[in-house]
Amino acid sequence: MTSIDRTAYPRFKRMITTRELAGSFTPSNEEIEWAQDMTLSDPHLLALTVWLKSYQRLGYFPKLDEVPQVVVEHVREALRLPADVVAEVDATRTAKRHREFVRTRLGVKYNAAKARILAEEAIRAAAQTKDNPADLINVALDMLIRQGCELPGYTTLDEATKTIRTQVNRGFFTATAARIGPAHRAGLERLMVVDPATRRSAFDALKAPPKAATLGRFRERLQYMLELDALGPTEVWLRGIPPGKVGHFAGEARVTDVADLSKMKDDAKRLTLLASLIHVLRTAARDEVTDMFCKRMAIIHRKGRDRLEDLREEHRAESERLLEVFGEVLAAAREASEPESLEGIDGAAGDEDGGRTVDVSAIGPPDGVADDKAEDPAVDVGPDGAGEEVAVRIGQAVLKALESGGGLEQLMAAHQAVAAFHGNNYLPLLEAFYRSHRAVLFTLVDAIELEATSAERGVLDALEFIRAVRHRRGEWIEETCVVNRGNEQVRVSIDINAFASEMWKRTLRDKRRPGMLARRHLEVCVFSHLAAELRSGDLAVAGSDSYASLHAPMMTWEECEAEVADFCEQAGIPADAKTLVAFCKEKLTETAAAVDAGYPANTDLRLEGGKPVLARRKGADRRPSAIILESAILERLPDRSLLDILARSAHLTGWHRHFGPASGSDPKIRDTLGRYVVTAFAYGGNLGPTEVARHMRGVSAHEIYTAGNKHADAGRIHKASADVINAFAKLDVARMWGDGRAAAVDGSQIETWENNLLAESSIRYGGFGGIAFRLISGHLHRPVLPLHPLRGLGGGVHPGLAAGQRVRRPARPDPCRYPRPEPACLRARGVARVRTAAEDTELARPELLPAGRHDEVRAHRRAVRRQRDRLGVDREALAGPAAGRDLHPGRPAVLGDAAATPGQPLASQSAVQGAEGARPRHPHDHAASLSVGAGAARPDRRDHQPDRAVPQLRPVPDDRWTADRPQRPGLPGAGGEVQ
C-alpha cells in the first residue's frame, strides 16, 4: 500500500495553526444560519457544521471521531455552543441525511460508480507516462475534483492504482522482451555474471560515473560509449514506451544490485529494466563524451594562448634589441640629412670608416619590388647632384648602423622570428597540442551522429571533408579533392569562407599556394568550430540529452493551435491578436508609469545614459539595542542537537515521506522516520554511514548506506528541502525580511573531488569544483539547485529549472503578476544568462516623464539626501513630495527588460521606502538588489558591487518554493492552493 503521506489525498495535518483554523474552519454567518435551520439539537448542529467545513477542506466526509479536537473546539466556539456539546449523530440515517444536506449546499452529487470509473480512466491514461503510485493517485484526485465528485476512500484509489499500474507495466515488459533477440538477450544476461576474483560484475561497471576530462579518461569514456552501443539497439527495444517510463525503469535498475536482479522471477521485467538502464546510460555517455570533447578543445586553445605568451616572453629581449637598432638607424639618417653635416663629405666618411668605401649604387629595392623612384621624374636630385650626395651619405650611415647591429642577415632572421608572433594569433601554435588528440577526435565523430539545427551546414560539410581526407599525409591539401569510397571515386570540397574567421583564414592559406590549405591546421580549425557550435546549439548530437536538438521536443503550430484558446483563458489574456497587442501596450504603459512615479523617491537609483545604476550603500555599526536583543534571544533559545532538530522537523513537516525505493512502493522499514533522520544526519554532517554506526547503537552501516543510496537521490532531497522551506514560510518571523514575492539568484562555489567531469578550476571563485545556484526569495530562502560547471559562468546567470520543477502559486493566479512557468521545450539548455536592464533597456520615457520634470526630480532627490543625512540612518524613512500622490499604483511595480515577462513584481507597498506607512531602512542593509517600484524597494542583505546594473527578477508567488511536489487539487470552497 502506498503511504497516504506521499500523496496529495486531503487529510488533517498533525498540527493545525491558528491561521489555518481561522481561514479554513471558521463558518460564516450564512453557513451558521443554514446549519441552524437544518438541525434541531446542538450536537447535530455541531456535527453538521464540522462536516460542512471538513468537506470544504478535504473533499470527503471524515468520521467524526477522526476530526482533530482543535477543529471541533474552534467550530463550537464559532457556533457559541456550550463546552459540553459533542459532535455526534444519533443514527446512521441522520448521518446520511446530514451528508446529503452538505452535498446539496455545495452542489456535489454522490455517485460512487461514476467516481470509480473516472478515477480508473485517469489512472490508466496517466500510467502510460507515469509510474510512481503516488503520482497516479494524485492524477485521479485532480480528475475527481475537477468533475465535482466526492472523493472515494483512499484504499479504493490505492487498489485501483496498484491493479492498473501492474497491467500497464506488464504490457510494456512483454513488448520489450519480445523485441530482444537471443544474441542480445545472452549479452544482457552476461552483464550479471560476477567475477570471482574481483567480486564485481559488468553490470556494476556500467554504473561507473565519468571522471575528469583528461585525454586518457576521454579515450576510456569513448570506449565505454562504444561498448554500450554494442549491447544492442535499445531505442528499438523500447519503442512505444514513453521517456518518463523509461527513466523510471532505469532508476529502479540503477539502485538494484546484481543479486536482486537475479532474484526477479519475471524475466521480461528484468530485461526491460536492463534495457532501460542501458538506454539511459547511452544517452548520458553521449553527453559526457561531448562535454569532454568541448573541454579538451578548450584546453588545446588555452595551451596555445599560453605558448604564445611564453614565446613573446622569450623574444622580448630580441624585440628590444631590434628596436634599439631601428633607433640607431633613424638617428644616423637624421644626422646624415642635416645641412651642416654636408661639409667635408668626401673625407669624413672614409676616415671614420677606416678607408672602407660602401657602394651605395648596389643597394636596390627588395626582391619583387620595382624601383619606382629611379624612374619617377618627380624625384629631383638637383642640377648639380646635391640630392644624390645626400642620399649616398644617408645610405652609408644606415648601413653602418645595421652593420654595428649584427649585419643584415642576422637582423632579418631575428625580425622574422619575432614578427611570426606579433598580434594575438595563437592559432598556428595549436597544431602541436592537437597531435595527441587526433585519433580520439576522429573516433568520436565516427561514433556519434551530428545534425544541424539550422540551415547553416558549413561546419558539418567541413567535418565530412576532413573525415574523407584523413589519410592524407601531405602538409598542404587542395580545397577540392577526389577520394575513393568503395569502388567509386567521389569529389569532395570545402569552403572555409562559410564558417572560418579571418584569423583562421590567414593561418590556413598561403599566397604562394593558391587553392591549397594547411591540412593539420584545417583539422584543428574544423574541430574548434565544431565544439563552438555544439555549445551554442547550432549542432546537435543524435541520441543525447544535453546536446539534443532544441527543436525536436517542441510542439508544432498545428498542435499548439488547438490549445491557444484554453491557454489564453488560463493566462487571462485575449486570444485575438489585435486585442492582445492593445492589452500588452496598456499593461506596459501602466507599468512604466508606476516605475517613473517611484523614481523620484528612490535615492539609490540613478540613470546614466538612460540606463539604471544602483548606488552602493554604506552600512553602519550595529546599534547597542540590536546586540542586547540578540543576546536575550540566544539566552532563551533551548539547546538542541542536530538529531533532535532533524527528528522534530521530520515529524512536523513530513519531509521524510519523499524517500523510499525507486519502484515507488513503500519502504519495508519498521521506523522510517528514525532511519531517514539518521541517514540525513550521516550524509548531511559529512560523517558517512560507517562513522555514524560506530558511535550509535541500534543501526548498522549497511542500513544507513541502503537508505542513503537506494532510497534517496538529488530530486527527492530537493523535495524534502522544499517541504522545510514551505513550513518556515508560514511563520511570522519569515516575513520580517520581505513579502517573498520576488527573488534573485546567487551562486556559491562548492568544493568537489577533482577526478570528476563536473569539477573545474576558476580564478574568480578561487577553488576547484562546481557552482551551486541558490534562488533567494524575500524570505531569505535558499534552495540549492544542481551544480553547474565553473568555466564560462558569470555573475548574472540562473540555472534552467528541471521540466517538473514548479513554483507554488495561488489558487487564482493573476497571469500578469504570476506568469506560468515556461515549457521545458522552450527553455534554453544548461545555464542561461540573465539579461540586465543595463544591457538593452532604455528607461528614459519622455512621454511619461517630461523633460521639465528632470530638474524637479534631481532637486527633490538632493533634498531627500540632505534630510536623511541630517536625521541619520536610524530615523524613519522620509516621504517625498510626490509620495502621497503617485506611490500607490494598485499593484507592485516592475522593472524589467524588453525580453522579460510582463508584470514581474518587485516589492509590496509595505516594503516601499518613501511611501506612507513604510518601514525604515535598516542601517546594516548595504545595497538594494531589487529595483524601484512605487518608491525604493527593500534592500537586499547581501554585499553588492558598486554601480551594479539592476538585474531582471523572477517572481516567487505566494511566498513559497516547491519542487515537483505531487499536485494537491483545490477543493470547492476551500480556497486551497495548487502546487
XYZ file of C-alpha atoms in Angstrom, residues 366-659:
294
model
C 63.698 44.247 -52.128
C 63.056 41.300 -54.386
C 59.926 41.590 -56.400
C 59.520 45.347 -55.793
C 60.085 47.708 -58.694
C 62.418 50.639 -58.223
C 59.798 53.306 -58.854
C 61.980 56.090 -57.555
C 64.635 55.548 -60.195
C 62.085 56.047 -62.975
C 59.918 58.672 -61.273
C 60.553 62.056 -62.902
C 59.132 63.784 -59.840
C 62.210 62.936 -57.774
C 64.504 65.954 -58.063
C 68.102 65.414 -57.080
C 69.166 68.910 -58.067
C 71.075 70.219 -61.019
C 74.450 69.665 -59.518
C 73.768 66.235 -57.947
C 73.465 67.531 -54.352
C 70.455 65.311 -53.689
C 72.340 62.270 -54.802
C 75.192 63.077 -52.448
C 72.766 63.370 -49.511
C 71.231 60.006 -50.381
C 74.669 58.436 -50.525
C 75.597 59.866 -47.143
C 72.330 58.652 -45.553
C 72.764 55.212 -47.068
C 76.299 54.939 -45.720
C 75.142 55.944 -42.239
C 72.233 53.458 -42.278
C 74.428 50.595 -43.451
C 76.935 51.423 -40.777
C 74.218 51.293 -38.100
C 72.910 47.976 -39.452
C 76.419 46.554 -39.568
C 77.018 47.521 -35.955
C 73.713 45.836 -35.008
C 74.824 42.445 -36.333
C 74.526 42.667 -40.086
C 71.632 42.426 -42.495
C 71.355 38.630 -42.498
C 71.292 38.302 -38.753
C 68.840 41.154 -38.311
C 66.497 39.767 -40.967
C 66.460 36.362 -39.298
C 65.757 37.940 -35.901
C 62.968 40.028 -37.390
C 61.287 37.002 -38.950
C 61.429 35.106 -35.649
C 59.879 37.976 -33.700
C 57.337 39.018 -36.342
C 55.929 35.494 -36.515
C 54.156 36.021 -33.171
C 53.036 39.621 -33.467
C 49.376 40.237 -32.606
C 47.152 37.716 -30.810
C 47.104 34.997 -33.447
C 47.923 31.887 -31.457
C 46.130 29.605 -33.912
C 49.283 28.383 -35.737
C 50.535 27.055 -32.379
C 47.513 24.762 -31.763
C 48.650 22.048 -34.129
C 51.423 20.928 -31.784
C 48.920 20.281 -28.970
C 46.341 18.754 -31.320
C 48.514 15.863 -32.497
C 47.933 13.700 -29.421
C 44.146 14.201 -29.727
C 43.806 13.491 -33.452
C 42.978 9.787 -33.283
C 40.411 10.029 -30.466
C 38.684 13.027 -32.061
C 38.169 11.196 -35.342
C 36.920 8.178 -33.399
C 34.406 10.439 -31.670
C 32.970 11.963 -34.850
C 32.733 8.464 -36.352
C 30.800 7.170 -33.319
C 28.219 9.934 -32.907
C 25.657 11.280 -35.334
C 25.647 15.057 -35.735
C 22.745 17.043 -37.107
C 22.309 20.724 -37.873
C 19.579 22.638 -36.066
C 19.503 25.371 -38.721
C 20.005 25.759 -42.442
C 23.715 26.526 -41.956
C 25.786 23.383 -42.657
C 29.250 24.862 -43.178
C 30.856 23.091 -40.222
C 29.180 19.755 -40.974
C 30.369 19.880 -44.601
C 33.876 20.761 -43.448
C 33.810 17.854 -40.999
C 32.830 15.462 -43.780
C 35.721 16.817 -45.866
C 38.425 16.231 -43.233
C 36.988 12.788 -42.498
C 37.263 11.919 -46.185
C 40.890 13.080 -46.454
C 42.052 11.979 -43.010
C 44.573 9.516 -44.514
C 46.448 12.184 -46.491
C 49.965 12.834 -45.269
C 50.900 15.966 -47.177
C 51.337 19.260 -45.406
C 49.062 21.016 -47.899
C 45.802 19.808 -49.408
C 43.589 21.037 -52.214
C 40.217 22.639 -51.433
C 38.640 20.133 -53.839
C 39.815 16.520 -53.745
C 38.849 13.169 -55.217
C 38.590 10.329 -52.704
C 37.779 6.636 -53.023
C 34.577 5.404 -51.393
C 34.213 1.732 -52.011
C 34.542 1.072 -55.715
C 33.842 4.622 -56.873
C 35.600 7.935 -56.753
C 33.861 10.901 -55.150
C 34.786 14.576 -55.388
C 34.695 16.423 -52.055
C 35.290 20.104 -51.419
C 35.388 22.585 -48.543
C 34.511 26.254 -48.280
C 36.223 27.787 -45.279
C 34.610 31.133 -46.001
C 31.335 29.665 -44.731
C 32.492 29.312 -41.133
C 36.148 30.247 -40.543
C 37.203 33.591 -39.104
C 39.694 35.918 -40.760
C 42.432 34.857 -38.377
C 41.853 31.212 -39.255
C 41.866 32.061 -42.976
C 45.290 33.692 -42.651
C 46.512 30.576 -40.853
C 45.112 28.108 -43.401
C 46.069 29.836 -46.650
C 49.331 30.854 -48.293
C 49.559 33.355 -51.158
C 52.237 31.272 -52.771
C 49.880 28.232 -52.844
C 46.507 29.352 -54.203
C 43.700 26.802 -53.780
C 45.648 24.921 -51.086
C 45.020 24.654 -47.330
C 47.289 23.685 -44.465
C 45.969 20.207 -43.667
C 46.842 19.949 -39.987
C 45.686 23.474 -39.206
C 42.472 22.756 -41.114
C 41.641 19.825 -38.843
C 42.192 21.947 -35.735
C 40.033 24.685 -37.241
C 37.125 22.358 -38.006
C 37.175 20.656 -34.598
C 37.362 24.053 -32.852
C 34.306 25.316 -34.702
C 32.551 22.002 -34.063
C 32.985 22.452 -30.305
C 31.722 26.033 -30.519
C 28.626 25.034 -32.496
C 27.829 22.211 -30.088
C 27.952 24.588 -27.151
C 25.796 27.171 -28.892
C 23.198 24.622 -30.016
C 23.704 25.144 -33.744
C 24.706 21.485 -33.952
C 23.090 18.620 -32.060
C 24.113 15.082 -31.172
C 21.508 12.489 -32.020
C 20.618 10.292 -29.069
C 21.913 12.711 -26.430
C 20.099 14.802 -23.852
C 22.085 17.954 -23.085
C 23.221 18.291 -26.706
C 19.975 17.178 -28.330
C 18.191 19.329 -30.868
C 16.172 22.062 -29.198
C 13.524 21.851 -31.902
C 12.743 18.140 -31.582
C 10.599 18.274 -28.387
C 8.770 21.416 -29.445
C 5.147 21.280 -30.449
C 4.188 22.105 -33.998
C 1.881 25.026 -34.675
C -0.886 22.593 -35.630
C -0.600 21.040 -32.164
C -0.444 24.423 -30.438
C -3.347 25.958 -32.353
C -5.876 23.711 -30.672
C -4.580 24.760 -27.234
C -4.393 28.514 -27.817
C -7.874 29.355 -26.574
C -7.503 27.291 -23.399
C -4.052 28.734 -22.703
C -5.233 32.331 -23.136
C -8.187 31.669 -20.848
C -5.950 30.270 -18.116
C -3.406 33.057 -18.539
C -6.063 35.748 -18.516
C -5.022 37.308 -21.817
C -7.029 37.927 -25.003
C -6.850 35.314 -27.728
C -7.320 37.801 -30.568
C -4.105 39.270 -32.000
C -5.177 42.921 -32.101
C -6.779 42.764 -28.679
C -3.674 41.104 -27.256
C -1.412 43.835 -28.626
C -3.624 46.535 -27.128
C -3.744 44.632 -23.834
C 0.061 44.377 -23.656
C 0.537 48.044 -24.550
C -1.848 49.067 -21.802
C -0.082 46.919 -19.221
C 3.350 48.167 -20.260
C 2.173 51.784 -20.111
C 0.767 51.284 -16.609
C 3.956 49.584 -15.518
C 6.184 52.320 -16.940
C 4.066 54.981 -15.248
C 4.343 53.198 -11.894
C 8.114 52.877 -12.247
C 8.541 56.521 -13.186
C 6.320 57.578 -10.294
C 8.539 55.756 -7.827
C 11.797 57.012 -9.280
C 11.968 60.417 -7.506
C 11.804 58.885 -4.010
C 14.456 56.252 -4.741
C 17.737 57.908 -3.856
C 19.736 54.756 -4.552
C 18.896 54.591 -8.234
C 20.262 56.895 -10.865
C 20.150 56.917 -14.629
C 23.392 57.141 -16.542
C 22.931 57.427 -20.262
C 19.375 56.160 -19.962
C 20.460 53.051 -18.077
C 19.675 52.322 -14.396
C 22.548 52.040 -11.922
C 22.237 51.228 -8.220
C 24.469 53.100 -5.797
C 26.261 51.204 -3.077
C 25.002 51.800 0.431
C 27.400 52.138 3.310
C 26.442 50.088 6.314
C 26.689 51.416 9.847
C 27.770 49.696 13.024
C 25.214 47.636 14.859
C 23.227 49.501 17.432
C 23.656 48.528 21.077
C 19.956 47.676 21.306
C 20.324 45.151 18.499
C 23.232 43.462 20.287
C 21.262 43.301 23.531
C 18.247 41.844 21.749
C 20.379 39.196 20.098
C 21.903 38.187 23.427
C 18.492 37.942 25.069
C 17.145 35.743 22.267
C 20.168 33.437 22.417
C 19.751 33.047 26.163
C 16.130 31.981 25.796
C 16.672 29.597 22.888
C 16.976 25.994 24.148
C 19.991 23.939 23.148
C 19.020 21.209 20.706
C 21.162 18.627 18.973
C 21.160 18.165 15.228
C 19.393 14.814 15.543
C 16.718 16.427 17.686
C 16.199 19.184 15.116
C 16.014 16.708 12.246
C 13.560 14.472 14.096
C 11.291 17.370 15.083
C 11.271 18.855 11.581
C 10.519 15.435 10.061
C 7.614 14.934 12.467
C 6.154 18.404 11.823
C 6.690 18.678 8.053
C 6.899 15.032 6.962
C 9.894 15.618 4.692
C 10.943 12.003 5.108
C 7.902 10.817 3.131
C 9.724 11.589 -0.146
C 12.324 8.884 0.479
